[in-house]
PDB file of C-alpha atoms in Angstrom:
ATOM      1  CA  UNK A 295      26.448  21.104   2.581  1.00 92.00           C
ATOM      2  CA  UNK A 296      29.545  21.374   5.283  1.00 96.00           C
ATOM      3  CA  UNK A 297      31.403  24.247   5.718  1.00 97.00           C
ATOM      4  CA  UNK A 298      34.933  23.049   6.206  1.00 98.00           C
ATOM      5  CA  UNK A 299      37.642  25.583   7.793  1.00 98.00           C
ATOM      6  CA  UNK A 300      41.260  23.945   7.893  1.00 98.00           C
ATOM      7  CA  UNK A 301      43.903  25.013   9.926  1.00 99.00           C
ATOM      8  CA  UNK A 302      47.190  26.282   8.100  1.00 98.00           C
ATOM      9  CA  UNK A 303      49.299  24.320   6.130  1.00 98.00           C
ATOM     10  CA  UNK A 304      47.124  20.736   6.697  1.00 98.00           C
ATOM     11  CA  UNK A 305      45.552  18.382   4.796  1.00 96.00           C
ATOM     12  CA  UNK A 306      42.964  15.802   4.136  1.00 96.00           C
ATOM     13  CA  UNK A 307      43.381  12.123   4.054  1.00 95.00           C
ATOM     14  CA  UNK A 308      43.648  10.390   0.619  1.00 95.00           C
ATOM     15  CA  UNK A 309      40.046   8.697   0.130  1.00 96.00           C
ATOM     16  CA  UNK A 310      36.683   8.227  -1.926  1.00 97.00           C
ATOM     17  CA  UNK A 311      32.742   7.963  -1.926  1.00 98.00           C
ATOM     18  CA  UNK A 312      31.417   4.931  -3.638  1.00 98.00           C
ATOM     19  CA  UNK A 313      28.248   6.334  -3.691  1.00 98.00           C
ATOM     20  CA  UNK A 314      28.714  10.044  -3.396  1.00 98.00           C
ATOM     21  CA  UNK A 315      29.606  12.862  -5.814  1.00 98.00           C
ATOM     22  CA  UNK A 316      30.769  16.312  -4.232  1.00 98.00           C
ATOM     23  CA  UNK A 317      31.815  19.661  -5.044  1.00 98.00           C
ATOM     24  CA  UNK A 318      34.389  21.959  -3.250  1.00 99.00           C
ATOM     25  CA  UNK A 319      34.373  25.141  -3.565  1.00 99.00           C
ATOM     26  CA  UNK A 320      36.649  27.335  -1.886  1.00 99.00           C
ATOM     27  CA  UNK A 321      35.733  30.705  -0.103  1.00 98.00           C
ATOM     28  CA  UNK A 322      39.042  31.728   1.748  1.00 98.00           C
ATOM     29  CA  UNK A 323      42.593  31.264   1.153  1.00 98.00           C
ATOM     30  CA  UNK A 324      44.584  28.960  -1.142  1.00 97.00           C
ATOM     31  CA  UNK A 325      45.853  25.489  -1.595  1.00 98.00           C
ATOM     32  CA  UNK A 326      45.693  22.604  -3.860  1.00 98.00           C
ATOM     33  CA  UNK A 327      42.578  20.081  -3.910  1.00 98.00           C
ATOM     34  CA  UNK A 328      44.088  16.715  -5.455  1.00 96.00           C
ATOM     35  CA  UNK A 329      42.681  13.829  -7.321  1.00 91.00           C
ATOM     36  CA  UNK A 330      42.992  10.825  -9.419  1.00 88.00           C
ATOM     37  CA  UNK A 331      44.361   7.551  -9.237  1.00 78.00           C
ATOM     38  CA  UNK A 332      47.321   7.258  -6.419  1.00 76.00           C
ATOM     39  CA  UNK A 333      50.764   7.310  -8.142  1.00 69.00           C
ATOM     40  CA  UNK A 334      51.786   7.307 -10.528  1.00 70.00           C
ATOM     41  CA  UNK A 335      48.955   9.107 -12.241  1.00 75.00           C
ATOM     42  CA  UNK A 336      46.677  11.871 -10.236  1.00 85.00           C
ATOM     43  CA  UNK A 337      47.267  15.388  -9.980  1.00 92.00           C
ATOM     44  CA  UNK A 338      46.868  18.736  -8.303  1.00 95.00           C
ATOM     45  CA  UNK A 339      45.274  22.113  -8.997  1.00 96.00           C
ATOM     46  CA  UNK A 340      45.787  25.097  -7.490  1.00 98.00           C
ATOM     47  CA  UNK A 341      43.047  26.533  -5.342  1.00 98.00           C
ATOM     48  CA  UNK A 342      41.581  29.704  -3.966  1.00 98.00           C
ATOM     49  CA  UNK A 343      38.597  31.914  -3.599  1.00 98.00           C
ATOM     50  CA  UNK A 344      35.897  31.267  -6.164  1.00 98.00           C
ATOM     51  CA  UNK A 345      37.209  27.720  -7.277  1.00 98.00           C
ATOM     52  CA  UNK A 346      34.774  25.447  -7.367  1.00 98.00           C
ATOM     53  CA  UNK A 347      35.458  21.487  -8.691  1.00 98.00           C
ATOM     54  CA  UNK A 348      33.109  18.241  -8.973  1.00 98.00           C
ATOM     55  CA  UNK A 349      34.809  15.330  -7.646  1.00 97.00           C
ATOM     56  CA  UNK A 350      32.818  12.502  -9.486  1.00 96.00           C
ATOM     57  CA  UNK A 351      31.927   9.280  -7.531  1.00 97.00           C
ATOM     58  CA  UNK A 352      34.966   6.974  -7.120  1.00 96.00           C
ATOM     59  CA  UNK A 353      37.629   9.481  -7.811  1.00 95.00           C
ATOM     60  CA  UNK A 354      40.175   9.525  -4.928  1.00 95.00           C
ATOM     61  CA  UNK A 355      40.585  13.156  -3.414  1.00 96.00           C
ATOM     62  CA  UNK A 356      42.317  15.504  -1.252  1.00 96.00           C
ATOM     63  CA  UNK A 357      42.408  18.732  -0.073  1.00 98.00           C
ATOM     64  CA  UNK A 358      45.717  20.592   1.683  1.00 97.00           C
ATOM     65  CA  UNK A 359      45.771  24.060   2.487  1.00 98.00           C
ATOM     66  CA  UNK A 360      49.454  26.096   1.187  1.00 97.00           C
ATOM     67  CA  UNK A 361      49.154  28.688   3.274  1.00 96.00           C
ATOM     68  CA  UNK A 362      49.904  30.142   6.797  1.00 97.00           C
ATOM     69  CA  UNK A 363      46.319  31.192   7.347  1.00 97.00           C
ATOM     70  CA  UNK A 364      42.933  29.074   7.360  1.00 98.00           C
ATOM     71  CA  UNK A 365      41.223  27.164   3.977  1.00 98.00           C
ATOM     72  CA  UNK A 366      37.937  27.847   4.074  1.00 98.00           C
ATOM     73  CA  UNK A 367      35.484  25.465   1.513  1.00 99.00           C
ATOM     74  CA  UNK A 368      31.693  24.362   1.215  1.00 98.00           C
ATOM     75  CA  UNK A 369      31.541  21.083   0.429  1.00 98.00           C
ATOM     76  CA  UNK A 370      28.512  19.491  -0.864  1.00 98.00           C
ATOM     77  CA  UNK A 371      27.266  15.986  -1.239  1.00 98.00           C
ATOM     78  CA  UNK A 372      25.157  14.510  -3.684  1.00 97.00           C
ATOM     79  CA  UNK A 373      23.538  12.228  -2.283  1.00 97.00           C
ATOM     80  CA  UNK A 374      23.900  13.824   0.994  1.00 96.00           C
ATOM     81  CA  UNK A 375      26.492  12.925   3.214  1.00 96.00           C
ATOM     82  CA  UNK A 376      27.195   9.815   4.854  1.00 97.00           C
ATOM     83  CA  UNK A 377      30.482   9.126   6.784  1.00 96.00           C
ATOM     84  CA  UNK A 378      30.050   5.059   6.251  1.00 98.00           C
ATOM     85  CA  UNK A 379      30.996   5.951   2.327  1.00 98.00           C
ATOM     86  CA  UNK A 380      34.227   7.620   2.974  1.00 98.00           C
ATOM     87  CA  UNK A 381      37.027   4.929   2.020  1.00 97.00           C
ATOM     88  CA  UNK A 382      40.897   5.395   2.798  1.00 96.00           C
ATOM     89  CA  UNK A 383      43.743   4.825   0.794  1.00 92.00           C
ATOM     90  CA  UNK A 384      46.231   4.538   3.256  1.00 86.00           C
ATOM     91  CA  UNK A 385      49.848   5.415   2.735  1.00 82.00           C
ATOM     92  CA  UNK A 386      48.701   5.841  -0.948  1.00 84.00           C
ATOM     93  CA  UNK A 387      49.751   8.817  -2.918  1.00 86.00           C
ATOM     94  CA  UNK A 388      49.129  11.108  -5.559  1.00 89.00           C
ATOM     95  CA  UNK A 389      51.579  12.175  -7.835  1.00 87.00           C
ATOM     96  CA  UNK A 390      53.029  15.823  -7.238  1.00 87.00           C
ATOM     97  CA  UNK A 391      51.943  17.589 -10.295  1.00 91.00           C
ATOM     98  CA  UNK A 392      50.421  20.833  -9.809  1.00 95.00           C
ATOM     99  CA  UNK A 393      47.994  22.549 -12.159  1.00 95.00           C
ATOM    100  CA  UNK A 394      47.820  26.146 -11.700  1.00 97.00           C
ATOM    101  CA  UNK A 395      44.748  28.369 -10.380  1.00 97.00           C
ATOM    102  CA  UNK A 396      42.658  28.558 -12.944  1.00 96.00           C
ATOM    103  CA  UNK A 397      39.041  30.455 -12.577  1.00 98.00           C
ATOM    104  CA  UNK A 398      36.427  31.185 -14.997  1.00 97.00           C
ATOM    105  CA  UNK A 399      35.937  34.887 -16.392  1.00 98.00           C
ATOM    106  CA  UNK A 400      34.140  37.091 -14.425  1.00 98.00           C
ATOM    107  CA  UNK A 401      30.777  37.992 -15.661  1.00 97.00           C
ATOM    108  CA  UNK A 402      27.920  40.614 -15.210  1.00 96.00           C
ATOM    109  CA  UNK A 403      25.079  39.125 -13.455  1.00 96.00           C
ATOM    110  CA  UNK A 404      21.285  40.067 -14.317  1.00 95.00           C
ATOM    111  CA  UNK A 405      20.997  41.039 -10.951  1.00 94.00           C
ATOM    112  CA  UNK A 406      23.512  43.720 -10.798  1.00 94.00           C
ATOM    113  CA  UNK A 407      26.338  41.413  -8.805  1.00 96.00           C
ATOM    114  CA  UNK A 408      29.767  40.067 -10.612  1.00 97.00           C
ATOM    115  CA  UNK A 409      29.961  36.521 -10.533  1.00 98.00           C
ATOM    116  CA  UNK A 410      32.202  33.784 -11.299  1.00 98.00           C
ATOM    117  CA  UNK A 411      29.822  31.093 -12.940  1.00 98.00           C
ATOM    118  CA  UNK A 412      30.082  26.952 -12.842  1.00 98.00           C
ATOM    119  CA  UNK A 413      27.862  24.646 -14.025  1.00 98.00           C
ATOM    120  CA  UNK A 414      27.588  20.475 -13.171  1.00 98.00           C
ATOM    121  CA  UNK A 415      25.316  19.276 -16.302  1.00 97.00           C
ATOM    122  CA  UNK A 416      25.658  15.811 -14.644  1.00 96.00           C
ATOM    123  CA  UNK A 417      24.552  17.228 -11.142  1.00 97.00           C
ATOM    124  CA  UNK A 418      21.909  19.493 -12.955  1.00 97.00           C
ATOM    125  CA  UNK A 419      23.526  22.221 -10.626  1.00 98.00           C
ATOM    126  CA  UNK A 420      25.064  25.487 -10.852  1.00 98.00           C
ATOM    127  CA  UNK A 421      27.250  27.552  -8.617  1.00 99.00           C
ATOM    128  CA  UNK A 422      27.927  31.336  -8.520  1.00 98.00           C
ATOM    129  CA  UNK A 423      30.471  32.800  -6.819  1.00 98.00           C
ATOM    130  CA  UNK A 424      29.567  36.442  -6.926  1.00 97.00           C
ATOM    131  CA  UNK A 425      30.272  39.816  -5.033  1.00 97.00           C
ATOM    132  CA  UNK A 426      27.057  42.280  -4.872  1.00 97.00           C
ATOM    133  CA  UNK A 427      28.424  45.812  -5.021  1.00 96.00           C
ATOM    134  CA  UNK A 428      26.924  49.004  -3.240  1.00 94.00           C
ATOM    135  CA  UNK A 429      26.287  50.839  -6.062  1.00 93.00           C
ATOM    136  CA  UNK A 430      22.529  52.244  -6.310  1.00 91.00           C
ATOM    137  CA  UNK A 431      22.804  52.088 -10.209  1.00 91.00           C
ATOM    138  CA  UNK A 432      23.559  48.476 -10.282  1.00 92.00           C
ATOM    139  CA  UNK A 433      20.295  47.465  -7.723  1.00 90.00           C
ATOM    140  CA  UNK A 434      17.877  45.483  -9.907  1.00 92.00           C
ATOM    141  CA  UNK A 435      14.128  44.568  -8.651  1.00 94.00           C
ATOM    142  CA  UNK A 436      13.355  41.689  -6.597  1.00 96.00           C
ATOM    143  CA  UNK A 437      13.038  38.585  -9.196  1.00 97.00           C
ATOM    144  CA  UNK A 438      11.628  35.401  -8.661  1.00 98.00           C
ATOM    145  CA  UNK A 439      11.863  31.387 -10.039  1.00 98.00           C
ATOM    146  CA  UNK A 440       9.364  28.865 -10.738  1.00 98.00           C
ATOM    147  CA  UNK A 441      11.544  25.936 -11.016  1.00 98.00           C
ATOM    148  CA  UNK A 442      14.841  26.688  -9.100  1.00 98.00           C
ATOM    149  CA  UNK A 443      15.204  26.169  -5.792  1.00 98.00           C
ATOM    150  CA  UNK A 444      18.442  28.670  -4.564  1.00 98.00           C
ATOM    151  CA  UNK A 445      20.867  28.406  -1.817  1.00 98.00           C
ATOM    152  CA  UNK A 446      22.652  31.395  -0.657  1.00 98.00           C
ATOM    153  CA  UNK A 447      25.937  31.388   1.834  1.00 98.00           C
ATOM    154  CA  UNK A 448      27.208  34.365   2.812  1.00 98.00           C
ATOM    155  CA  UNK A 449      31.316  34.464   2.577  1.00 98.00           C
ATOM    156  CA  UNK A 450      31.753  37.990   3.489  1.00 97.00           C
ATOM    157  CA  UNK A 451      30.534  41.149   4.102  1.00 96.00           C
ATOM    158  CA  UNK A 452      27.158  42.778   5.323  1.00 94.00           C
ATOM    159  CA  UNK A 453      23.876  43.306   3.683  1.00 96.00           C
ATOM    160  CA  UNK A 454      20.429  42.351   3.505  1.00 97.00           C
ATOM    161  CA  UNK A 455      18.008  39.818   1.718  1.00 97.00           C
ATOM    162  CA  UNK A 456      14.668  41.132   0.769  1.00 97.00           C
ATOM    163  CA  UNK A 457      12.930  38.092   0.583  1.00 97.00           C
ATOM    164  CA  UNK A 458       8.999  38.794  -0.514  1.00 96.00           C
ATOM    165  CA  UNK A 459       9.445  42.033   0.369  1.00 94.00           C
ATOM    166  CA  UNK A 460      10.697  41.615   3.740  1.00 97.00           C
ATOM    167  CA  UNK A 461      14.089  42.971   4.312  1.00 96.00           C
ATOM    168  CA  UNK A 462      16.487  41.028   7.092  1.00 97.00           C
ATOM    169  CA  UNK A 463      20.193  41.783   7.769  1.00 97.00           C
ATOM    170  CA  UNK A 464      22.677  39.164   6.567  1.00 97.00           C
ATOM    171  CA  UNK A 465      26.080  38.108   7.626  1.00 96.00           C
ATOM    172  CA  UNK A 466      29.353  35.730   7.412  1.00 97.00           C
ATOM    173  CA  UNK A 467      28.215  32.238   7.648  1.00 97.00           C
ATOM    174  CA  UNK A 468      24.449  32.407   6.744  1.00 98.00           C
ATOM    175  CA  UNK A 469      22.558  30.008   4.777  1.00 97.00           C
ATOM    176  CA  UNK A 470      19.428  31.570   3.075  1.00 98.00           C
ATOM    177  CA  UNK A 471      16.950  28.699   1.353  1.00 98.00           C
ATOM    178  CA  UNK A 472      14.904  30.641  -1.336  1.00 98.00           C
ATOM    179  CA  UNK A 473      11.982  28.359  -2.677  1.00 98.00           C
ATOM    180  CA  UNK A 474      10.028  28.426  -6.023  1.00 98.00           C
ATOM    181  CA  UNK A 475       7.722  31.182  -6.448  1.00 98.00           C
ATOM    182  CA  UNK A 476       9.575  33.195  -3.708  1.00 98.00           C
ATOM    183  CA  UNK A 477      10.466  36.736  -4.905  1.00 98.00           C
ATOM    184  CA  UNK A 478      13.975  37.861  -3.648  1.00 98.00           C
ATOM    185  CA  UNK A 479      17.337  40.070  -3.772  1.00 97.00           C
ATOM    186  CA  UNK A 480      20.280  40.441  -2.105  1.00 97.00           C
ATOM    187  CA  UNK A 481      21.167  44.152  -0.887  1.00 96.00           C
ATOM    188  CA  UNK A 482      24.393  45.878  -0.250  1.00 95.00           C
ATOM    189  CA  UNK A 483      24.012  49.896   0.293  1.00 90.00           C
ATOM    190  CA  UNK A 484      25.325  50.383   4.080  1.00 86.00           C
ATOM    191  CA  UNK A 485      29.005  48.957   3.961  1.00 86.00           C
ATOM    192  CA  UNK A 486      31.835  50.268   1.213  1.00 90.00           C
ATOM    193  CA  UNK A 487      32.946  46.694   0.858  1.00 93.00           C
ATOM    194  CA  UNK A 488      31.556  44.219  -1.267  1.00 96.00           C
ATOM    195  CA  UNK A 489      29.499  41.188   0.056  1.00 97.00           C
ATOM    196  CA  UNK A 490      30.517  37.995  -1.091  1.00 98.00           C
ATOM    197  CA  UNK A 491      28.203  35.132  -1.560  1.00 98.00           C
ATOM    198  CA  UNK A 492      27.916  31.908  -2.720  1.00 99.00           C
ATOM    199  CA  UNK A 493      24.640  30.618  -4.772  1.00 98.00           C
ATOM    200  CA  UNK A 494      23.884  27.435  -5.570  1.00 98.00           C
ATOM    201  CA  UNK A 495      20.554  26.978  -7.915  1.00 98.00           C
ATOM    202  CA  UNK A 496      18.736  23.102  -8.583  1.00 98.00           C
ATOM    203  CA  UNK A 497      18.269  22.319 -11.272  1.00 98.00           C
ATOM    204  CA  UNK A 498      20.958  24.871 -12.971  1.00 98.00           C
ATOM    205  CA  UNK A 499      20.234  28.419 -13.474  1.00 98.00           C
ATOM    206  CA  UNK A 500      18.527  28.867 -16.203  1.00 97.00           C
ATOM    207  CA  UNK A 501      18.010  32.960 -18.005  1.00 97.00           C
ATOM    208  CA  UNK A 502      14.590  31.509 -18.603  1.00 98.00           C
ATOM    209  CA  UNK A 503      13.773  31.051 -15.153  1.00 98.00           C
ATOM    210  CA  UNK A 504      13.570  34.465 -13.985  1.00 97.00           C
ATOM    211  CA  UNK A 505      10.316  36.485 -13.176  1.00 97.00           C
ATOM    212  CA  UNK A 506       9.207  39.388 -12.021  1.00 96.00           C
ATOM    213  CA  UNK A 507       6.054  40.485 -10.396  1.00 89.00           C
ATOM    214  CA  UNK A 508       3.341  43.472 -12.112  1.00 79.00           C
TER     215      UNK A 508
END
């Protein structure tokens, strides 16, 4: 996983993976994240917090941030990274349709967060982009997986893991790994603002998957 921050109003280069799927999903401010064949086909879609798209392998792509402040985006790689399967297309172009923002409803989380939910059935991946709210009636016990393995970034915000019963602060910019078996929560009851997060759970989150300890 990278986390990408681009500086106002620039852009990508016009390329593809021959080996390599990603997904982008953005975390702060807005732009458009193109791809498709070079002109005259290819397209644009709006983008901004909580989008979140699979660019399949072979697909050119590009990302260009609209606004006057930084694009921030996670961008991850399946198979992971590897710069010597990142092919240019040049002067190339796509064409400048633009597809508006569109996001997914927000939903209530078992855990007591709001998330926006994505899933990659080709990937066997799934992406939340959720907000956990200080609000002791929404606080759910620890939980735990036997299959997933979860990834948690922290966009913004302050708050704690509990991870196996052992509380430790959290912040902007973390990465949490949370393996099988591992019981866990994220807490938010010191700061009046939410704390963002990003979770990514392989294979997808699955209802099923979720235990508790006696």
């Amino acid at each position: 996983m990278a986390h990408v921050i681009m500086n106002p109003m620039a852009a990508s280069l016009l390329h593809n993976h021959q080996r390599m799927t990603e997904i982008y999903v953005i975390t702060k401010g807005y732009g458009e994240l193109g791809f498709g064949v070079p002109e005259p086909d290819g397209c644009y879609h709006q983008v901004a917090a909580g989008s979140a798209y699979e660019v399949p392998v072979g697909i050119p792509h590009m990302l260009r941030n609209k606004s006057s402040g930084h694009l921030e985006h996670l961008v991850f790689a399946l198979p992971p990274f590897d710069p010597a399967d990142v092919h240019l297309f040049g002067e190339k172009r796509l064409a400048e349709e633009v597809r508006p923002l569109s996001l997914p409803e927000v939903q209530e989380c078992f855990d007591g967060a709001k998330i926006l939910s994505y899933a990659f059935p080709r990937l066997d991946l799934s992406i939340a982009f959720g907000w956990v709210i200080n609000n002791p009636a929404r606080r759910k016990q620890p939980h735990y997986h036997k299959k997933i393995t979860e990834f948690v970034f922290v966009v913004e915000g302050n708050g704690f893991i509990e991870i196996d019963r052992v509380r430790q602060p959290i912040q902007p910019g973390d990465w949490i790994r949370i393996d099988p078996e591992t019981e866990h929560a994220l807490i938010n009851e010191e700061s009046p603002e939410d704390m963002v997060v990003v979770c990514t759970c392989s294979p997808a989150f699955q209802m099923e998957d979720v235990h508790y300890r006696r």
